[in-house]
Amino acid sequence: MKIATYNVNGINARLPVLLQWLKEAVPDIVCLQELKAPQERFPLKEINDAGYQAIWNGQKSWNGVAILSKDLEITEVQRALPGNTEDLQSRYIEAIIDEMVICCLYLPNGNPYPGPKFDYKLDWLKRFKRRTNKLIKMELPAVLIGDFNIIPEPRDVYKPERWENDALFRTEVRKVYRELLNKGWVDSIRTLYPDDTVYTFWDYLYKAYDRNAGIRLDHILLSPYLHSGLQSGGVDSHVRGWTKSSDHAPVWIQLEK
């Protein structure tokens, strides 16, 4: 089974890129972030025509998450991260597919640091930890997948010394990421490429993609009950070079259940 994540940075504006990648990569399950479209403007017909069913939670102008499945039924669990009923930002959707819990997330950016956006990010992370701890305690096969807006380690960013006070690289958020791993969640891409430089995002400015001045922000974390099935994975970095592409590239793993 091939499971992928892709921050599309505007699903309607970049729909041709998404459809081209789906045809090329043929993933079984895809989690999308940053739809930047209200619920009624999700391009369901085009997604269906490409061979995928979908559940999604859109939001006008910003945010928005979706889960696509090629052949397997999607059973929606929830479309908001528990713990704060006043949080209306569309950043989380959870479903069961083939007896796996798929948690698609678009974690808050948090910039500028310090400030209310960073405080919101820390609160979101607290709630996220509570949910992931429950999944571990229930001993469920689960996948935490999406744009985490967290750079886990210095090797995950070009010139890390420039990022010390950026909300993506602050010690507070990196600590939470380490805590997830300590609880048993497995960073699939880092497990497969323990010594390699791996990036998933390249800014549009300063020819960052051409210089490979990137960041690793998009992650696929597996619960301990799926770790043994991890076969392969990677980043489709060439997609970042396509015309009118997102500033993120798709990330994928191959899993044997």
Coordinates of N, CA and C in Angstrom, one line a residue:
M1 N 0.8 -1.2 0.0 CA 0.0 0.0 0.0 C 0.9 1.3 0.0
K2 N 0.6 2.2 -0.9 CA 1.3 3.4 -1.0 C 0.5 4.5 -0.4
I3 N 1.1 5.2 0.6 CA 0.5 6.3 1.4 C 1.3 7.5 1.2
A4 N 0.6 8.6 0.9 CA 1.4 9.9 0.5 C 0.7 11.1 1.2
T5 N 1.5 12.1 1.3 CA 1.0 13.4 1.8 C 1.5 14.5 0.8
Y6 N 0.7 15.5 0.6 CA 1.1 16.6 -0.3 C 0.4 17.9 0.1
N7 N 1.1 18.9 0.5 CA 0.6 20.2 0.7 C 0.5 20.9 -0.6
V8 N -0.7 21.0 -1.1 CA -0.9 21.4 -2.5 C -0.9 22.9 -2.7
N9 N -1.0 23.7 -1.6 CA -0.9 25.2 -1.6 C -1.9 25.8 -2.6
G10 N -3.1 25.3 -2.4 CA -4.2 25.8 -3.3 C -4.7 24.8 -4.3
I11 N -5.7 24.0 -3.9 CA -6.0 22.8 -4.7 C -6.6 23.2 -6.1
N12 N -7.3 24.3 -6.2 CA -7.9 24.6 -7.5 C -6.9 25.3 -8.4
A13 N -6.0 26.1 -7.8 CA -5.0 26.8 -8.6 C -4.0 25.8 -9.1
R14 N -3.7 24.7 -8.4 CA -2.7 23.8 -8.8 C -3.3 22.4 -9.1
L15 N -4.6 22.3 -9.4 CA -5.2 21.1 -9.7 C -4.5 20.3 -10.9
P16 N -4.1 20.9 -12.0 CA -3.4 20.2 -13.0 C -2.1 19.5 -12.5
V17 N -1.4 20.1 -11.6 CA -0.2 19.5 -11.0 C -0.6 18.3 -10.2
L18 N -1.6 18.5 -9.3 CA -2.1 17.4 -8.5 C -2.5 16.2 -9.3
L19 N -3.3 16.4 -10.3 CA -3.8 15.3 -11.2 C -2.7 14.6 -11.9
Q20 N -1.7 15.4 -12.4 CA -0.6 14.8 -13.1 C 0.2 13.9 -12.2
W21 N 0.4 14.4 -10.9 CA 1.2 13.6 -9.9 C 0.4 12.3 -9.6
L22 N -0.9 12.4 -9.4 CA -1.7 11.3 -9.0 C -1.6 10.2 -10.1
K23 N -1.6 10.6 -11.4 CA -1.5 9.7 -12.5 C -0.1 9.1 -12.5
E24 N 0.9 9.8 -12.2 CA 2.2 9.3 -12.3 C 2.6 8.4 -11.1
A25 N 2.2 8.8 -9.9 CA 2.6 8.1 -8.7 C 1.6 7.0 -8.3
V26 N 0.4 7.1 -8.6 CA -0.7 6.2 -8.3 C -0.7 5.7 -6.8
P27 N -0.7 6.7 -5.8 CA -0.8 6.3 -4.4 C -2.2 5.7 -4.1
D28 N -2.2 4.9 -3.1 CA -3.5 4.3 -2.7 C -4.3 5.2 -1.7
I29 N -3.5 5.9 -0.9 CA -4.1 6.9 0.1 C -3.3 8.2 0.0
V30 N -4.0 9.3 -0.1 CA -3.3 10.6 -0.1 C -3.9 11.6 0.9
C31 N -3.1 12.2 1.6 CA -3.5 13.3 2.5 C -3.1 14.6 1.9
L32 N -4.0 15.5 1.8 CA -3.7 16.9 1.2 C -3.9 17.9 2.3
Q33 N -3.1 19.0 2.2 CA -3.2 20.1 3.1 C -3.2 21.4 2.3
E34 N -3.6 22.5 3.0 CA -3.6 23.8 2.5 C -4.5 23.9 1.2
L35 N -5.7 23.4 1.3 CA -6.6 23.4 0.1 C -6.9 24.8 -0.3
K36 N -7.0 25.8 0.6 CA -7.3 27.2 0.3 C -8.6 27.3 -0.5
A37 N -9.6 26.5 -0.1 CA -10.9 26.5 -0.8 C -12.0 26.2 0.1
P38 N -13.2 26.9 0.0 CA -14.3 26.6 0.9 C -14.8 25.2 0.5
Q39 N -15.6 24.6 1.4 CA -16.1 23.3 1.3 C -16.7 23.0 -0.1
E40 N -17.5 23.9 -0.6 CA -18.3 23.7 -1.8 C -17.4 23.8 -3.0
R41 N -16.2 24.3 -2.9 CA -15.3 24.4 -4.1 C -14.2 23.4 -4.2
F42 N -14.4 22.3 -3.4 CA -13.4 21.2 -3.6 C -13.7 20.5 -4.9
P43 N -12.7 20.3 -5.7 CA -12.9 19.7 -7.1 C -13.2 18.2 -7.1
L44 N -14.3 17.8 -6.5 CA -14.7 16.4 -6.3 C -14.8 15.7 -7.6
K45 N -15.4 16.3 -8.6 CA -15.6 15.6 -9.9 C -14.2 15.2 -10.5
E46 N -13.3 16.2 -10.5 CA -12.0 15.9 -11.1 C -11.2 14.8 -10.3
I47 N -11.4 14.9 -9.0 CA -10.7 13.9 -8.1 C -11.4 12.5 -8.4
N48 N -12.7 12.4 -8.5 CA -13.4 11.2 -8.8 C -13.0 10.7 -10.1
D49 N -12.9 11.5 -11.1 CA -12.5 11.1 -12.5 C -11.1 10.6 -12.5
A50 N -10.2 11.0 -11.6 CA -8.9 10.5 -11.4 C -8.8 9.1 -10.7
G51 N -10.0 8.7 -10.2 CA -10.1 7.4 -9.6 C -10.1 7.4 -8.1
Y52 N -10.3 8.5 -7.5 CA -10.3 8.6 -6.0 C -11.6 9.1 -5.4
Q53 N -11.9 8.5 -4.3 CA -13.0 9.1 -3.5 C -12.3 10.0 -2.4
A54 N -13.1 10.9 -1.8 CA -12.5 11.8 -0.9 C -13.4 12.3 0.2
I55 N -12.8 12.6 1.3 CA -13.4 13.4 2.4 C -12.6 14.6 2.6
W56 N -13.2 15.7 3.0 CA -12.4 17.0 3.1 C -13.1 17.9 4.0
N57 N -12.3 18.9 4.5 CA -12.8 20.0 5.3 C -12.2 21.2 4.8
G58 N -12.9 22.0 4.0 CA -12.4 23.1 3.3 C -12.5 24.4 4.2
Q59 N -11.8 25.4 3.8 CA -11.9 26.7 4.5 C -11.5 27.8 3.5
K60 N -12.3 28.9 3.5 CA -12.1 29.9 2.5 C -10.7 30.6 2.7
S61 N -10.0 30.7 1.6 CA -8.7 31.4 1.5 C -7.5 30.7 2.2
W62 N -7.7 30.0 3.3 CA -6.6 29.4 4.0 C -6.9 28.0 4.5
N63 N -5.9 27.3 4.9 CA -6.0 26.0 5.5 C -6.8 25.0 4.6
G64 N -7.4 24.0 5.3 CA -8.2 23.0 4.5 C -7.4 21.7 4.4
V65 N -8.0 20.6 4.7 CA -7.4 19.2 4.6 C -8.3 18.2 4.0
A66 N -7.7 17.2 3.4 CA -8.5 16.2 2.7 C -7.8 14.9 2.7
I67 N -8.6 13.8 2.6 CA -8.0 12.4 2.5 C -8.6 11.8 1.3
L68 N -7.8 11.3 0.4 CA -8.2 10.6 -0.8 C -7.9 9.1 -0.7
S69 N -8.8 8.3 -1.3 CA -8.5 6.8 -1.3 C -8.9 6.3 -2.7
K70 N -8.0 5.5 -3.2 CA -8.2 5.0 -4.6 C -9.2 3.9 -4.7
D71 N -9.1 2.9 -3.8 CA -10.0 1.7 -4.0 C -10.6 1.3 -2.6
L72 N -10.1 1.9 -1.5 CA -10.6 1.4 -0.2 C -11.6 2.4 0.4
E73 N -12.6 1.9 1.1 CA -13.6 2.7 1.7 C -13.0 3.7 2.8
I74 N -13.5 4.9 2.8 CA -13.1 5.9 3.8 C -14.2 6.0 4.8
T75 N -13.9 5.8 6.1 CA -14.9 6.0 7.2 C -14.4 7.2 8.0
E76 N -15.1 8.3 7.9 CA -14.7 9.5 8.6 C -14.8 9.3 10.1
V77 N -13.8 9.7 10.9 CA -13.9 9.7 12.4 C -14.2 11.0 12.9
Q78 N -13.4 12.0 12.5 CA -13.7 13.4 13.0 C -12.9 14.4 12.1
R79 N -13.4 15.6 12.0 CA -12.8 16.6 11.2 C -12.3 17.8 11.9
A80 N -12.0 17.6 13.2 CA -11.4 18.7 14.0 C -10.6 18.0 15.1
L81 N -9.5 18.6 15.5 CA -8.7 18.1 16.6 C -9.4 18.3 17.9
P82 N -9.7 17.3 18.7 CA -10.4 17.4 19.9 C -9.7 18.4 20.9
G83 N -10.6 19.0 21.8 CA -10.0 19.7 22.9 C -10.3 21.2 22.9
N84 N -10.8 21.8 21.8 CA -11.1 23.2 21.8 C -12.2 23.4 20.7
T85 N -13.4 23.5 21.2 CA -14.6 23.7 20.3 C -14.6 25.0 19.6
E86 N -13.8 26.0 20.2 CA -13.8 27.3 19.6 C -12.8 27.5 18.5
D87 N -12.0 26.4 18.2 CA -11.0 26.5 17.2 C -11.7 26.1 15.9
L88 N -11.8 27.1 15.0 CA -12.5 26.9 13.7 C -11.6 26.7 12.5
Q89 N -10.3 26.7 12.8 CA -9.4 26.5 11.6 C -9.4 25.0 11.2
S90 N -9.4 24.9 9.9 CA -9.5 23.5 9.3 C -8.1 23.0 9.1
R91 N -7.7 22.2 10.1 CA -6.3 21.7 10.1 C -6.2 20.2 10.4
Y92 N -7.3 19.5 10.6 CA -7.2 18.1 11.0 C -8.4 17.4 10.5
I93 N -8.2 16.2 9.9 CA -9.3 15.3 9.6 C -8.8 13.9 9.8
E94 N -9.6 13.0 10.3 CA -9.2 11.7 10.7 C -10.2 10.7 10.2
A95 N -9.7 9.6 9.7 CA -10.5 8.6 9.0 C -9.9 7.2 9.3
I96 N -10.8 6.2 9.0 CA -10.3 4.8 9.1 C -10.4 4.2 7.6
I97 N -9.2 3.7 7.2 CA -9.1 3.1 5.9 C -8.4 1.8 6.0
D98 N -9.0 0.7 5.6 CA -8.4 -0.6 5.7 C -7.9 -0.9 7.1
E99 N -8.7 -0.6 8.1 CA -8.5 -0.8 9.5 C -7.3 0.0 10.0
M100 N -6.9 1.0 9.3 CA -5.9 1.9 9.8 C -6.5 3.3 10.1
V101 N -6.0 3.9 11.2 CA -6.4 5.3 11.5 C -5.5 6.2 10.7
I102 N -6.1 7.0 9.9 CA -5.3 8.0 9.1 C -5.6 9.4 9.7
C103 N -4.6 10.0 10.2 CA -4.7 11.4 10.8 C -4.0 12.4 10.0
C104 N -4.8 13.1 9.1 CA -4.2 14.1 8.2 C -4.2 15.4 8.9
L105 N -3.0 16.1 9.0 CA -2.9 17.3 9.7 C -2.1 18.4 8.9
Y106 N -2.5 19.6 9.2 CA -1.8 20.8 8.7 C -1.6 21.7 10.0
L107 N -0.4 21.4 10.6 CA -0.1 22.0 11.9 C 0.1 23.5 11.7
P108 N -0.3 24.4 12.6 CA -0.1 25.8 12.5 C 1.4 26.2 12.3
N109 N 1.6 27.2 11.5 CA 3.0 27.7 11.2 C 3.6 28.3 12.5
G110 N 2.8 29.2 13.1 CA 3.3 29.8 14.4 C 4.0 31.1 14.3
N111 N 4.4 31.5 13.1 CA 5.1 32.8 13.0 C 4.2 34.0 12.9
P112 N 4.6 35.1 13.4 CA 5.9 35.4 14.0 C 6.1 34.9 15.5
Y113 N 7.3 34.6 15.8 CA 7.7 34.2 17.1 C 8.4 35.4 17.8
P114 N 8.1 35.8 19.1 CA 6.9 35.3 19.8 C 5.7 36.0 19.4
G115 N 4.5 35.5 19.9 CA 3.3 36.1 19.6 C 2.1 35.1 19.7
P116 N 0.9 35.6 19.5 CA -0.3 34.8 19.6 C -0.4 33.6 18.6
K117 N 0.2 33.7 17.5 CA 0.2 32.6 16.5 C 1.1 31.5 17.0
F118 N 2.2 31.8 17.7 CA 3.1 30.8 18.2 C 2.4 30.2 19.4
D119 N 1.7 31.0 20.2 CA 0.9 30.4 21.4 C -0.1 29.4 20.9
Y120 N -0.8 29.8 19.8 CA -1.8 28.9 19.2 C -1.2 27.6 18.7
K121 N 0.0 27.7 18.2 CA 0.7 26.5 17.7 C 1.0 25.6 18.9
L122 N 1.5 26.1 20.0 CA 1.8 25.3 21.2 C 0.5 24.7 21.7
D123 N -0.6 25.4 21.8 CA -1.9 24.8 22.3 C -2.3 23.7 21.3
W124 N -2.2 23.9 20.0 CA -2.6 22.9 19.1 C -1.7 21.6 19.3
L125 N -0.5 21.8 19.6 CA 0.4 20.7 19.8 C 0.1 19.9 21.1
K126 N -0.4 20.6 22.1 CA -0.8 19.9 23.3 C -2.0 19.0 23.0
R127 N -3.0 19.6 22.3 CA -4.1 18.8 22.0 C -3.8 17.6 21.1
F128 N -2.9 17.8 20.1 CA -2.4 16.8 19.2 C -1.7 15.7 20.0
K129 N -0.9 16.0 21.0 CA -0.2 15.0 21.8 C -1.3 14.1 22.5
R130 N -2.3 14.8 23.1 CA -3.3 14.0 23.8 C -4.0 13.0 22.9
R131 N -4.3 13.4 21.6 CA -4.9 12.5 20.7 C -4.0 11.4 20.3
T132 N -2.7 11.7 20.0 CA -1.8 10.6 19.6 C -1.5 9.7 20.8
N133 N -1.5 10.2 22.0 CA -1.3 9.3 23.1 C -2.4 8.3 23.3
K134 N -3.6 8.8 23.0 CA -4.8 7.9 23.1 C -4.7 6.8 22.0
L135 N -4.2 7.1 20.8 CA -4.1 6.1 19.7 C -3.0 5.1 20.1
I136 N -2.0 5.5 20.8 CA -0.9 4.6 21.2 C -1.5 3.6 22.3
K137 N -2.2 4.2 23.3 CA -2.8 3.4 24.4 C -3.8 2.4 23.8
M138 N -4.5 2.8 22.8 CA -5.5 1.8 22.2 C -4.9 0.8 21.3
E139 N -3.6 0.9 21.1 CA -2.8 -0.1 20.3 C -3.4 -0.2 18.9
L140 N -3.6 1.0 18.3 CA -4.2 1.0 17.0 C -3.1 1.2 15.9
P141 N -3.3 0.5 14.8 CA -2.4 0.8 13.6 C -2.8 2.2 13.1
A142 N -1.9 3.2 13.2 CA -2.3 4.6 12.9 C -1.1 5.3 12.2
V143 N -1.5 6.3 11.4 CA -0.6 7.1 10.7 C -0.8 8.6 11.0
L144 N 0.2 9.3 11.4 CA 0.1 10.7 11.6 C 0.8 11.3 10.3
I145 N 0.1 12.0 9.5 CA 0.6 12.4 8.2 C 0.2 13.8 7.8
G146 N 1.2 14.5 7.2 CA 0.9 15.8 6.7 C 2.0 16.8 6.9
D147 N 1.6 18.1 6.8 CA 2.5 19.2 6.9 C 2.6 19.6 8.4
F148 N 3.6 19.1 9.1 CA 3.8 19.4 10.5 C 4.2 20.8 10.9
N149 N 4.8 21.5 9.9 CA 5.4 22.8 10.2 C 6.4 22.7 11.3
I150 N 7.1 21.6 11.4 CA 8.2 21.4 12.3 C 9.4 20.9 11.6
I151 N 10.5 21.5 11.8 CA 11.8 21.1 11.4 C 12.4 20.3 12.5
P152 N 12.5 18.9 12.4 CA 12.9 18.1 13.6 C 14.3 18.3 14.1
E153 N 15.2 18.5 13.2 CA 16.7 18.5 13.5 C 17.4 19.5 12.6
P154 N 18.6 20.0 13.1 CA 19.4 20.9 12.2 C 19.6 20.3 10.9
R155 N 19.8 19.0 10.7 CA 20.1 18.5 9.4 C 18.9 18.5 8.4
D156 N 17.7 18.9 9.0 CA 16.5 19.0 8.2 C 16.3 20.3 7.6
V157 N 17.3 21.2 7.7 CA 17.1 22.6 7.1 C 18.4 23.1 6.6
Y158 N 18.4 23.7 5.5 CA 19.5 24.4 4.9 C 19.9 25.6 5.8
K159 N 21.2 25.6 6.2 CA 21.7 26.6 7.1 C 20.8 26.8 8.4
P160 N 20.8 25.9 9.2 CA 20.0 25.9 10.4 C 20.2 27.1 11.3
E161 N 21.4 27.7 11.3 CA 21.7 28.8 12.2 C 20.8 30.0 11.9
R162 N 20.2 30.1 10.7 CA 19.3 31.2 10.3 C 17.9 31.0 10.9
W163 N 17.6 29.9 11.5 CA 16.3 29.5 11.8 C 16.0 29.4 13.3
E164 N 16.9 29.9 14.2 CA 16.8 29.7 15.6 C 15.6 30.3 16.2
N165 N 15.1 31.4 15.7 CA 14.0 32.1 16.3 C 12.8 32.0 15.4
D166 N 12.8 31.0 14.5 CA 11.6 30.8 13.6 C 10.7 29.7 14.3
A167 N 9.4 29.9 14.2 CA 8.5 29.0 14.9 C 8.5 27.6 14.4
L168 N 9.1 27.4 13.2 CA 9.2 26.0 12.6 C 10.4 25.3 13.3
F169 N 11.3 26.0 13.9 CA 12.5 25.4 14.5 C 12.7 25.7 15.9
R170 N 11.8 26.3 16.6 CA 11.9 26.6 18.0 C 12.1 25.3 18.8
T171 N 12.8 25.4 19.9 CA 13.1 24.3 20.7 C 11.8 23.7 21.3
E172 N 10.8 24.5 21.5 CA 9.5 24.1 22.1 C 8.8 23.1 21.2
V173 N 8.8 23.4 19.9 CA 8.1 22.5 18.9 C 8.9 21.3 18.6
R174 N 10.2 21.4 18.5 CA 11.1 20.3 18.2 C 11.0 19.3 19.4
K175 N 10.8 19.8 20.6 CA 10.7 19.0 21.8 C 9.4 18.1 21.7
V176 N 8.3 18.7 21.2 CA 7.1 17.9 21.1 C 7.3 16.8 20.0
Y177 N 8.0 17.1 18.9 CA 8.3 16.1 17.9 C 9.1 14.9 18.5
R178 N 10.1 15.2 19.3 CA 10.9 14.2 19.9 C 10.0 13.4 20.9
E179 N 9.1 14.0 21.6 CA 8.2 13.3 22.5 C 7.3 12.3 21.8
L180 N 6.9 12.7 20.6 CA 6.1 11.7 19.8 C 6.9 10.5 19.5
L181 N 8.2 10.7 19.1 CA 9.0 9.6 18.7 C 9.3 8.7 20.0
N182 N 9.5 9.4 21.1 CA 9.7 8.7 22.4 C 8.6 7.8 22.8
K183 N 7.4 8.2 22.4 CA 6.1 7.5 22.7 C 6.0 6.2 21.8
G184 N 6.8 6.2 20.8 CA 6.8 5.0 19.9 C 6.4 5.3 18.4
W185 N 6.0 6.6 18.1 CA 5.8 6.9 16.7 C 7.1 6.9 15.9
V186 N 7.0 6.4 14.7 CA 8.2 6.2 13.9 C 8.2 7.1 12.7
D187 N 9.3 7.9 12.7 CA 9.5 8.9 11.5 C 9.9 8.0 10.3
S188 N 9.0 7.7 9.4 CA 9.3 6.7 8.4 C 10.4 7.2 7.5
I189 N 10.4 8.4 7.0 CA 11.4 8.8 6.0 C 12.8 8.9 6.7
R190 N 12.9 9.4 7.9 CA 14.2 9.4 8.6 C 14.7 8.0 8.9
T191 N 13.7 7.0 9.2 CA 14.1 5.6 9.4 C 14.7 5.0 8.1
L192 N 14.1 5.4 7.0 CA 14.6 4.8 5.7 C 15.9 5.5 5.2
Y193 N 16.0 6.8 5.6 CA 17.2 7.5 5.1 C 17.9 8.2 6.3
P194 N 18.5 7.4 7.2 CA 19.1 7.9 8.5 C 20.2 8.9 8.3
D195 N 20.9 8.8 7.2 CA 22.1 9.7 7.1 C 22.0 10.7 5.9
D196 N 20.9 10.7 5.2 CA 20.7 11.5 4.0 C 20.2 12.9 4.3
T197 N 20.5 13.8 3.5 CA 19.8 15.1 3.5 C 18.5 15.0 2.7
V198 N 17.4 15.2 3.4 CA 16.1 15.1 2.9 C 15.3 16.4 3.1
Y199 N 14.8 17.0 2.0 CA 13.9 18.1 2.1 C 12.6 17.9 1.5
T200 N 11.5 18.6 1.9 CA 10.2 18.4 1.3 C 9.6 19.8 0.9
F201 N 10.3 20.9 1.2 CA 9.8 22.2 0.9 C 11.0 23.1 0.5
W202 N 10.7 23.9 -0.6 CA 11.7 24.8 -1.1 C 10.9 26.1 -1.4
D203 N 11.4 27.2 -0.8 CA 10.7 28.5 -1.0 C 10.7 28.9 -2.4
Y204 N 9.8 29.8 -2.8 CA 9.7 30.3 -4.2 C 10.8 31.3 -4.4
L205 N 11.4 31.9 -3.3 CA 12.3 33.0 -3.4 C 13.8 32.5 -3.6
Y206 N 14.6 33.3 -4.2 CA 16.1 33.1 -4.2 C 16.5 31.8 -4.8
K207 N 15.7 31.3 -5.7 CA 16.0 30.0 -6.4 C 16.3 28.9 -5.4
A208 N 15.5 28.8 -4.4 CA 15.8 27.8 -3.3 C 15.7 26.4 -3.9
Y209 N 14.8 26.1 -4.8 CA 14.7 24.8 -5.3 C 16.0 24.4 -6.2
D210 N 16.4 25.4 -7.0 CA 17.5 25.2 -7.8 C 18.8 24.9 -7.0
R211 N 18.9 25.6 -5.8 CA 20.1 25.5 -5.0 C 19.9 24.4 -3.9
N212 N 18.8 23.7 -3.9 CA 18.4 22.7 -2.9 C 18.6 23.3 -1.5
A213 N 18.1 24.5 -1.4 CA 18.1 25.1 0.0 C 16.7 24.9 0.6
G214 N 16.5 23.7 1.1 CA 15.2 23.3 1.5 C 15.0 23.1 3.0
I215 N 13.8 22.5 3.3 CA 13.4 22.2 4.7 C 12.6 20.9 4.7
R216 N 12.7 20.1 5.7 CA 11.9 18.9 5.9 C 10.8 19.2 6.8
L217 N 9.6 19.4 6.3 CA 8.4 19.8 7.1 C 7.3 18.8 7.0
D218 N 7.3 18.0 6.0 CA 6.2 17.1 5.7 C 6.6 15.7 6.2
H219 N 5.8 15.1 7.1 CA 6.2 13.9 7.8 C 5.1 12.8 7.7
I220 N 5.6 11.6 7.8 CA 4.7 10.4 7.9 C 5.2 9.6 9.1
L221 N 4.4 9.7 10.2 CA 4.8 9.0 11.5 C 3.9 7.7 11.6
L222 N 4.5 6.6 11.9 CA 3.7 5.4 12.0 C 3.7 4.9 13.4
S223 N 2.5 4.4 13.8 CA 2.4 3.8 15.2 C 3.3 2.5 15.2
P224 N 3.7 2.1 16.4 CA 4.6 0.9 16.5 C 4.0 -0.3 15.8
Y225 N 2.7 -0.4 15.7 CA 2.1 -1.6 15.1 C 2.1 -1.6 13.6
L226 N 2.7 -0.6 13.0 CA 2.9 -0.5 11.5 C 4.3 -0.5 11.1
H227 N 5.2 -0.3 12.1 CA 6.6 -0.1 11.8 C 7.2 -1.2 11.0
S228 N 6.9 -2.4 11.3 CA 7.5 -3.6 10.7 C 7.1 -3.7 9.2
G229 N 6.0 -3.1 8.8 CA 5.6 -3.1 7.5 C 6.2 -2.1 6.5
L230 N 7.0 -1.2 7.1 CA 7.6 -0.1 6.3 C 8.6 -0.7 5.3
Q231 N 8.3 -0.6 4.0 CA 9.2 -1.2 3.0 C 10.1 -0.1 2.3
S232 N 9.5 1.0 1.9 CA 10.2 2.0 1.1 C 9.5 3.3 1.3
G233 N 10.1 4.4 0.7 CA 9.5 5.7 0.8 C 10.4 6.7 0.1
G234 N 9.9 7.9 0.0 CA 10.7 9.0 -0.6 C 10.0 10.3 -0.7
V235 N 10.7 11.2 -1.4 CA 10.1 12.5 -1.7 C 10.1 12.7 -3.2
D236 N 9.0 13.0 -3.8 CA 8.9 13.2 -5.2 C 9.3 14.7 -5.5
S237 N 10.6 14.9 -5.3 CA 11.1 16.3 -5.3 C 11.0 16.9 -6.7
H238 N 11.0 16.1 -7.7 CA 10.9 16.6 -9.1 C 9.6 17.3 -9.4
V239 N 8.6 17.0 -8.6 CA 7.3 17.6 -8.8 C 7.3 19.1 -8.4
R240 N 8.2 19.4 -7.5 CA 8.4 20.8 -7.1 C 8.9 21.6 -8.2
G241 N 9.6 21.0 -9.2 CA 10.1 21.7 -10.3 C 9.1 21.9 -11.5
W242 N 7.9 21.3 -11.3 CA 6.9 21.5 -12.4 C 6.3 22.9 -12.4
T243 N 5.8 23.3 -13.6 CA 5.3 24.6 -13.7 C 4.1 24.8 -12.8
K244 N 4.0 25.9 -12.1 CA 2.9 26.3 -11.1 C 2.7 25.2 -10.1
S245 N 3.8 24.6 -9.6 CA 3.8 23.6 -8.6 C 3.7 24.3 -7.2
S246 N 3.3 23.5 -6.2 CA 3.4 23.9 -4.8 C 4.8 24.1 -4.4
D247 N 5.0 24.8 -3.3 CA 6.4 24.9 -2.7 C 6.8 23.7 -1.9
H248 N 5.8 22.8 -1.7 CA 6.1 21.5 -1.1 C 6.1 20.4 -2.2
A249 N 6.8 19.3 -1.9 CA 6.8 18.1 -2.8 C 6.0 17.0 -2.1
P250 N 5.4 16.1 -2.8 CA 4.8 14.9 -2.2 C 5.8 14.0 -1.5
V251 N 5.3 13.5 -0.4 CA 6.1 12.5 0.4 C 5.3 11.2 0.4
W252 N 6.0 10.1 0.3 CA 5.2 8.8 0.3 C 6.0 7.7 0.9
I253 N 5.3 6.7 1.3 CA 5.9 5.4 1.8 C 5.1 4.3 1.2
Q254 N 5.8 3.1 1.2 CA 5.2 1.9 0.8 C 5.1 1.0 2.0
L255 N 3.9 0.5 2.3 CA 3.6 -0.2 3.6 C 3.0 -1.5 3.3
E256 N 3.6 -2.6 3.9 CA 3.0 -3.9 3.8 C 2.3 -4.2 5.1
K257 N 1.0 -4.4 5.1 CA 0.3 -4.6 6.3 C 0.3 -6.1 6.7

